Each structure stands twice: as C-alpha cells, then as structure tokens.
Coordinates of C-alpha atoms in Angstrom, one line a residue:
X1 CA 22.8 -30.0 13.7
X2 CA 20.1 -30.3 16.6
X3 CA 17.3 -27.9 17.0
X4 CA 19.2 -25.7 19.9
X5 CA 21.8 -25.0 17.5
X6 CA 19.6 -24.1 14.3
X7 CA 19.8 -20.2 13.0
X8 CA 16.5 -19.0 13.8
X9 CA 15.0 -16.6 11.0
X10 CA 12.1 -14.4 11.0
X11 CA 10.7 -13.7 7.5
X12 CA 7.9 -11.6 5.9
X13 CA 6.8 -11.8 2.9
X14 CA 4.9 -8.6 1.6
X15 CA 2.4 -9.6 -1.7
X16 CA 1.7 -6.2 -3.2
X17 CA -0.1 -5.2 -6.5
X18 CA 2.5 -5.1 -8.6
X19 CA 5.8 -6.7 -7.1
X20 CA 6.6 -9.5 -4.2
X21 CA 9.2 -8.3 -1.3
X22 CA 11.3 -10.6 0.4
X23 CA 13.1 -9.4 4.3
X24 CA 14.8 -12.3 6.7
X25 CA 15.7 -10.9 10.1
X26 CA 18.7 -12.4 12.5
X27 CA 16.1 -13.4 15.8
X28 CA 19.1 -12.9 18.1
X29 CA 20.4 -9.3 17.0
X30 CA 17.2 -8.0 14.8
X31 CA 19.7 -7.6 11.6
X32 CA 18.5 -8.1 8.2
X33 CA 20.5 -11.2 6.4
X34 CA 18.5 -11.0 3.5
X35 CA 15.8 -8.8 1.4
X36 CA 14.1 -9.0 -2.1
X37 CA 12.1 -7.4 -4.2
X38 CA 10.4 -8.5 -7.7
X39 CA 7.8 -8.0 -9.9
X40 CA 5.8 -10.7 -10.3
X41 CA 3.7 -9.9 -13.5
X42 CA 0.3 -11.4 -11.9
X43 CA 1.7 -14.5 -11.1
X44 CA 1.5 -14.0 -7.3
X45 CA 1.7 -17.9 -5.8
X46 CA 4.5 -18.3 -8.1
X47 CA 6.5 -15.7 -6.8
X48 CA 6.0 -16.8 -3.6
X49 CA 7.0 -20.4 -4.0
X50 CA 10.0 -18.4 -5.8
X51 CA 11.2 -16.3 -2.8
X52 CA 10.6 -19.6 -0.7
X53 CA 12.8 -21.8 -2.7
X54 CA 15.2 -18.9 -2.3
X55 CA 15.3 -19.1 1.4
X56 CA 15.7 -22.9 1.5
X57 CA 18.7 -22.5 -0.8
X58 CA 20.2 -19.8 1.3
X59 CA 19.2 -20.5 4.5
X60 CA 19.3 -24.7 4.2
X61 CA 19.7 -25.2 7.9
X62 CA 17.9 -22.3 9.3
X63 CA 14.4 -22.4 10.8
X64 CA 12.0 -20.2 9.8
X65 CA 8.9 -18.1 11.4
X66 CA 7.2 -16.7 8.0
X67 CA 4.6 -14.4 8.0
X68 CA 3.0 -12.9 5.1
X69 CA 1.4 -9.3 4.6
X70 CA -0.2 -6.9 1.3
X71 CA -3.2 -6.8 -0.5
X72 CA -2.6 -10.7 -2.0
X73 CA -1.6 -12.5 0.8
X74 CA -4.6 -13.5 2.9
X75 CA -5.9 -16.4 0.1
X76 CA -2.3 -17.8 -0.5
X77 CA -1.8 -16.9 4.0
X78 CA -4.8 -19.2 4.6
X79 CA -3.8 -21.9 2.2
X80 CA -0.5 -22.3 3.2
X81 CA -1.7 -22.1 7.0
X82 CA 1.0 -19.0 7.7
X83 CA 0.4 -16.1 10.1
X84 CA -1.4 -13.1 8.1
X85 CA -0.8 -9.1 9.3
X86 CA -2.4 -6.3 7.3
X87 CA -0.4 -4.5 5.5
X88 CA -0.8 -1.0 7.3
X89 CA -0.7 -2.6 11.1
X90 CA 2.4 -4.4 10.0
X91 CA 4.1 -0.8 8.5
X92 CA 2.9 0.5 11.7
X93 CA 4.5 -1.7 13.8
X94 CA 7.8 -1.7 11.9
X95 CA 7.4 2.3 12.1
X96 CA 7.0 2.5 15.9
X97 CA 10.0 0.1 16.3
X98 CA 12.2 2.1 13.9
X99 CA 11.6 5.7 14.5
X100 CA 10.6 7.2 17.7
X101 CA 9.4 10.8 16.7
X102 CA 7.0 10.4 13.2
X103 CA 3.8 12.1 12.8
X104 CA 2.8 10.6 9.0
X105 CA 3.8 7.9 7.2
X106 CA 3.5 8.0 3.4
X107 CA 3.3 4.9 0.9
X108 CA 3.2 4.8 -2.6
X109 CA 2.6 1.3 -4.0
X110 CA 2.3 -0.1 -7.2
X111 CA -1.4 0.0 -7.3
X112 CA -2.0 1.9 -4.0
X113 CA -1.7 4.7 -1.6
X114 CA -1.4 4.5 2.1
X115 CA -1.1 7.5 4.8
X116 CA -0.8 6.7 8.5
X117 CA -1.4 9.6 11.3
X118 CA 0.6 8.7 14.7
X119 CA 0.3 10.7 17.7
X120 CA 1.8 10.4 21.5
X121 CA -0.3 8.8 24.0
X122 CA -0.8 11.0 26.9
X123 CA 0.2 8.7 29.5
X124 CA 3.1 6.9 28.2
X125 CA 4.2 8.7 25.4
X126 CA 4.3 6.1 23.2
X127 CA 3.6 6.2 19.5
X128 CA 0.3 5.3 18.7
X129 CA -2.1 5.4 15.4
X130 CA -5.0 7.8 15.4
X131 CA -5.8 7.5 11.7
X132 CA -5.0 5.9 8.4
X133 CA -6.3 6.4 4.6
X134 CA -5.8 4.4 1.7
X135 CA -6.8 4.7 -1.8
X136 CA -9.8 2.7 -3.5
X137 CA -9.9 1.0 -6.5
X138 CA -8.2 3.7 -8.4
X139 CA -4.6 3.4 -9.1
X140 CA -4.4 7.2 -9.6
X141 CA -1.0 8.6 -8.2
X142 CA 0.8 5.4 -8.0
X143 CA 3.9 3.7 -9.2
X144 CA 1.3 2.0 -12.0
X145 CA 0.4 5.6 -13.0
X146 CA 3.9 6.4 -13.1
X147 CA 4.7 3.6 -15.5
X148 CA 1.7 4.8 -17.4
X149 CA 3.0 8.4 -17.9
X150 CA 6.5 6.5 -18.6
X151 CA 4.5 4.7 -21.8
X152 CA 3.2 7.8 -22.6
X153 CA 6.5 9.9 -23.0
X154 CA 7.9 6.9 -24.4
X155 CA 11.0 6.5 -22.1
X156 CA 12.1 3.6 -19.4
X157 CA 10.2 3.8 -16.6
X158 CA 13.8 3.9 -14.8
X159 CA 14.8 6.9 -16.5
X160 CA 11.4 9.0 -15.1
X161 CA 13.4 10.3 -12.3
X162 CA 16.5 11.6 -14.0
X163 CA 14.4 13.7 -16.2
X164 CA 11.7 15.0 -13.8
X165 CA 15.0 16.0 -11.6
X166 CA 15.6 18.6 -14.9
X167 CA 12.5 19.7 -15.2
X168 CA 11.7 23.2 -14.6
X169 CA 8.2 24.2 -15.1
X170 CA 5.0 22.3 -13.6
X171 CA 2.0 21.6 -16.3
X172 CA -1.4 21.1 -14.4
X173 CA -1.8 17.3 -15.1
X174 CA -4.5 14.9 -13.6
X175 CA -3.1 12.7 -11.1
X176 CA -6.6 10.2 -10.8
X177 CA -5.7 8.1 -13.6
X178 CA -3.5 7.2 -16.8
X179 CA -6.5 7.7 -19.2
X180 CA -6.9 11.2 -17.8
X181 CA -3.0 12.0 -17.4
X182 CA -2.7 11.4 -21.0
X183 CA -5.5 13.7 -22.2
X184 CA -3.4 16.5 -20.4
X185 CA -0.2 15.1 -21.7
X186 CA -0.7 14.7 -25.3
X187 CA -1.5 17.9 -26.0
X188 CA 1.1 19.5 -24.0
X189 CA 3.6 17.0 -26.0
X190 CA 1.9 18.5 -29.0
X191 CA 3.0 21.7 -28.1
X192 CA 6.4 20.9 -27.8
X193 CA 6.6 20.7 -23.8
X194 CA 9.7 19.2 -22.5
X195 CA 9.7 15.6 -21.3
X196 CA 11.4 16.9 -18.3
X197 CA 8.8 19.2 -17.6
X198 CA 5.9 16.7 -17.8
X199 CA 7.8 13.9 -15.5
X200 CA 8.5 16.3 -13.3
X201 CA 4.3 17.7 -13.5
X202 CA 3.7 13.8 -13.2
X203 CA 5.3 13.6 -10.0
X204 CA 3.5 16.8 -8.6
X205 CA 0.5 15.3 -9.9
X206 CA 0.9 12.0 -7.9
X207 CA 1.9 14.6 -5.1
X208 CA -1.5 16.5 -5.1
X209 CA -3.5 13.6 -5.8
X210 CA -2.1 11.7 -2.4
X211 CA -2.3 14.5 -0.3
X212 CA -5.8 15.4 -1.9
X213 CA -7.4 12.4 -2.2
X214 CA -5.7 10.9 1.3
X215 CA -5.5 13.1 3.4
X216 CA -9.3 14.6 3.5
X217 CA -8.9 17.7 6.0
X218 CA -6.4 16.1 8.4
X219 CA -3.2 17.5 8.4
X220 CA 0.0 16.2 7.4
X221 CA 3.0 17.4 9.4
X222 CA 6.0 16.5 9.6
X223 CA 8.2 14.4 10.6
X224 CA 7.0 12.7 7.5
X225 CA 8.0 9.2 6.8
X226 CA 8.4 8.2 3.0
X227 CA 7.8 4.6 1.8
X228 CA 7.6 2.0 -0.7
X229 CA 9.0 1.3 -4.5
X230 CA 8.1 4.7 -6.3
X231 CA 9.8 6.7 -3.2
X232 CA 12.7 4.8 -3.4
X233 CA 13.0 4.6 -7.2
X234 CA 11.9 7.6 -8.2
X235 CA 13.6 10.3 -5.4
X236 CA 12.7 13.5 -6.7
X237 CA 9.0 12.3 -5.9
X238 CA 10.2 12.8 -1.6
X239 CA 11.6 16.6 -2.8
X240 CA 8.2 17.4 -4.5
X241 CA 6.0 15.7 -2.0
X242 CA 8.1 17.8 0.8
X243 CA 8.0 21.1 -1.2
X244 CA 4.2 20.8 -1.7
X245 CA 3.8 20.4 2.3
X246 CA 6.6 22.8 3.3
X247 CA 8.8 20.0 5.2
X248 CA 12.1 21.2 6.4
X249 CA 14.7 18.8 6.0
X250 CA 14.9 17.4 9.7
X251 CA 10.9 16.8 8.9
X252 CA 12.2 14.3 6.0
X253 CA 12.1 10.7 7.7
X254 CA 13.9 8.0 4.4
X255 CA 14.0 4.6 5.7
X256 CA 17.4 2.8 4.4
X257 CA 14.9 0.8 2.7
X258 CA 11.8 2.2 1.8
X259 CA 11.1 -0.6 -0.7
X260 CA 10.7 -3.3 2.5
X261 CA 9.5 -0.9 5.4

C-alpha cells in the first residue's frame, strides 16, 4: 500500500488526573472510528504507550497525526516530540465545531473543574471565548470527591447515581473536599439519614461548589454545555446542576460523548 492510498487518522490523546481518553477521527468525513477511556492509576506514560499500541494493532496501515492534550501531557508531549493543545483551547475548539448556539461549558474532571464563557462576536457572529475558570489545587466537587463520598457510604462508586436518583431530601454537605464532606456525612449517617439522601446532597454539593467556586459573579446561562466522566457517569449530576441554575430543557446541551469532548 503506497502513501496516497494510506487511511489517514487524526488522534488525540487527552492525559487527565485520573483516567487516559483515547478519540481517532476519519480525516476525509470527520467520523469517529475509534474512542477510549481508562483509568490509569498514576501510571500515565504507561497508559499512553497502551492506547498507542492499541492504535497500531487496529489501525496497522493507517497514518497517524497525534496530538496530545490534559493536565499530564506537556512532559510526555515534549518527549515524544507530538503537538501539545491545552486542555480548555482544545474543548473550546471542539465546542465551537460542534455546537453553534452555547453560552457555558461545564467540565467535571477527575481532579478538576473547568467553566468556559462563549459569546457572539459582533461582526461575524461567530462563537468566541470571553472567559474561562478552573479549579486550583483542590479536588473539591470532582469525580475524586465523588469517589470519596462513594468510600464513605460504602457503595460502588458506579452505583452513586442510582441512589442519588432516589434521594429525596438535600443535607447541607461541604462540597471543598473529602475530609470536610465526611465531617458532614458521618454524623448525618449516624443519624440514620438515607444513603440516597446523602448521594443525592453530594451531587448538590459538587453542584454549589462549581458554580460557587467557578463562576465568581459571572453568570451562567444557558445553553449550558455538560462535560467529562462524572457528567456522563453519574447523570443525575446534569438534573441537579440544571435545577440549581434554572435551565429549561432546550438550555441542556449533552454531547453524545461527554467523556471525550
């Protein structure tokens, strides 16, 4: 096979906090042919080399354009000489190529929080940044809180969702950080409060602490965009986050895979 006839592949490869994503895009139509998504347990560069021998075993005669994004990828981009994009420009871009009417993007992360402000430019109405916020060192309303509270009510992290989705009443817990969450928790377990009931105060927690912490007197309105693992794993956080900022339904912007955005 010459190189006019080779499939060519754009890939990017997203090293986050907590897991490694994977997507390979068609360069003649712009479809997807492949995703993936891993945790990687700390062992970043090894997933990597992982999700590249996957490629190769797929994809053994394509040629690829790689280019890496997240917080762990500009040590491993520079040693393997591949293209590096910031994690927030390269939602953005995806964003503005996906969607033509958004006004914030939100992204919860395994060990982050992101929110991107968009707004028209006057002349050519296209869709252009005006603002973004991201969490500090903090994992506080994350997907690594969530796993905390998980530990703490002693259930699967997987099975968080299903029981916030049946819980009723919302407990005032802290949403800044496991160590705190579980000073509010405990006792409220003590008390006999449902576990239901606390998952679902954990997820309005994580809630108030993005749009708290984030936002910082700009305002979020919709249409909203909703990213990353914890929105697509745990659901019921999009119906709290959208009842704590009044979003109407056509204000609800879910990617078909918010994992990979």
């Amino acid at each position: 096979m010459n190189t006019q006839e080779k499939e060519i592949l754009y890939a990017g490869i997203d090293i986050g906090s907590t897991t490694t994503k994977t997507v390979v895009v068609d360069a003649r139509n712009g479809q997807i042919v492949h995703s993936g998504y891993r945790r990687h347990s700390a062992q970043q560069a090894a997933s990597v080399i992982e999700c590249l021998k996957e490629l190769l075993n797929k994809f053994p005669e394509a040629e690829f354009f790689l280019a890496l994004t997240g917080s762990g990828a500009k040590t491993l981009s520079d040693r393997l000489g591949l293209p590096y994009v910031q994690e927030v420009v390269a939602n953005s871009i995806a964003i503005r190529k996906l969607y033509k009417d958004v006004n914030t993007a939100i992204e919860l992360g395994g060990q982050d929080a992101k929110i991107i402000f968009f707004h028209r430019d006057e002349t050519d109405s296209s869709l252009n940044v005006s603002d973004m916020r991201m969490n500090g060192s903090c994992a506080g309303g994350t997907g690594a809180f969530l796993d905390e509270v998980a530990s703490i009510l002693r259930v699967p992290s997987n099975e968080l969702n299903a029981l916030a989705a049946q819980g009723e009443t919302v407990y005032d817990i802290s949403g800044r950080c496991g160590v705190y969450a579980k000073t509010d928790i405990q006792p409220l377990l003590n008390q006999g409060v449902s576990k239901s009931n606390l998952a679902l105060s954990a997820f309005h927690a994580v809630a108030k602490q993005t749009i708290g912490g984030l936002a910082q007197g700009l305002t979020i309105k919709g249409p909203v965009i909703f990213e990353g693992g914890p929105m697509t794993f745990e659901p019921e956080l999009i119906r709290v986050f959208a009842k704590r900022l009044d979003l109407e339904k056509e204000d609800i912007l879910i990617p078909d895979h918010p994992e990979t955005m």
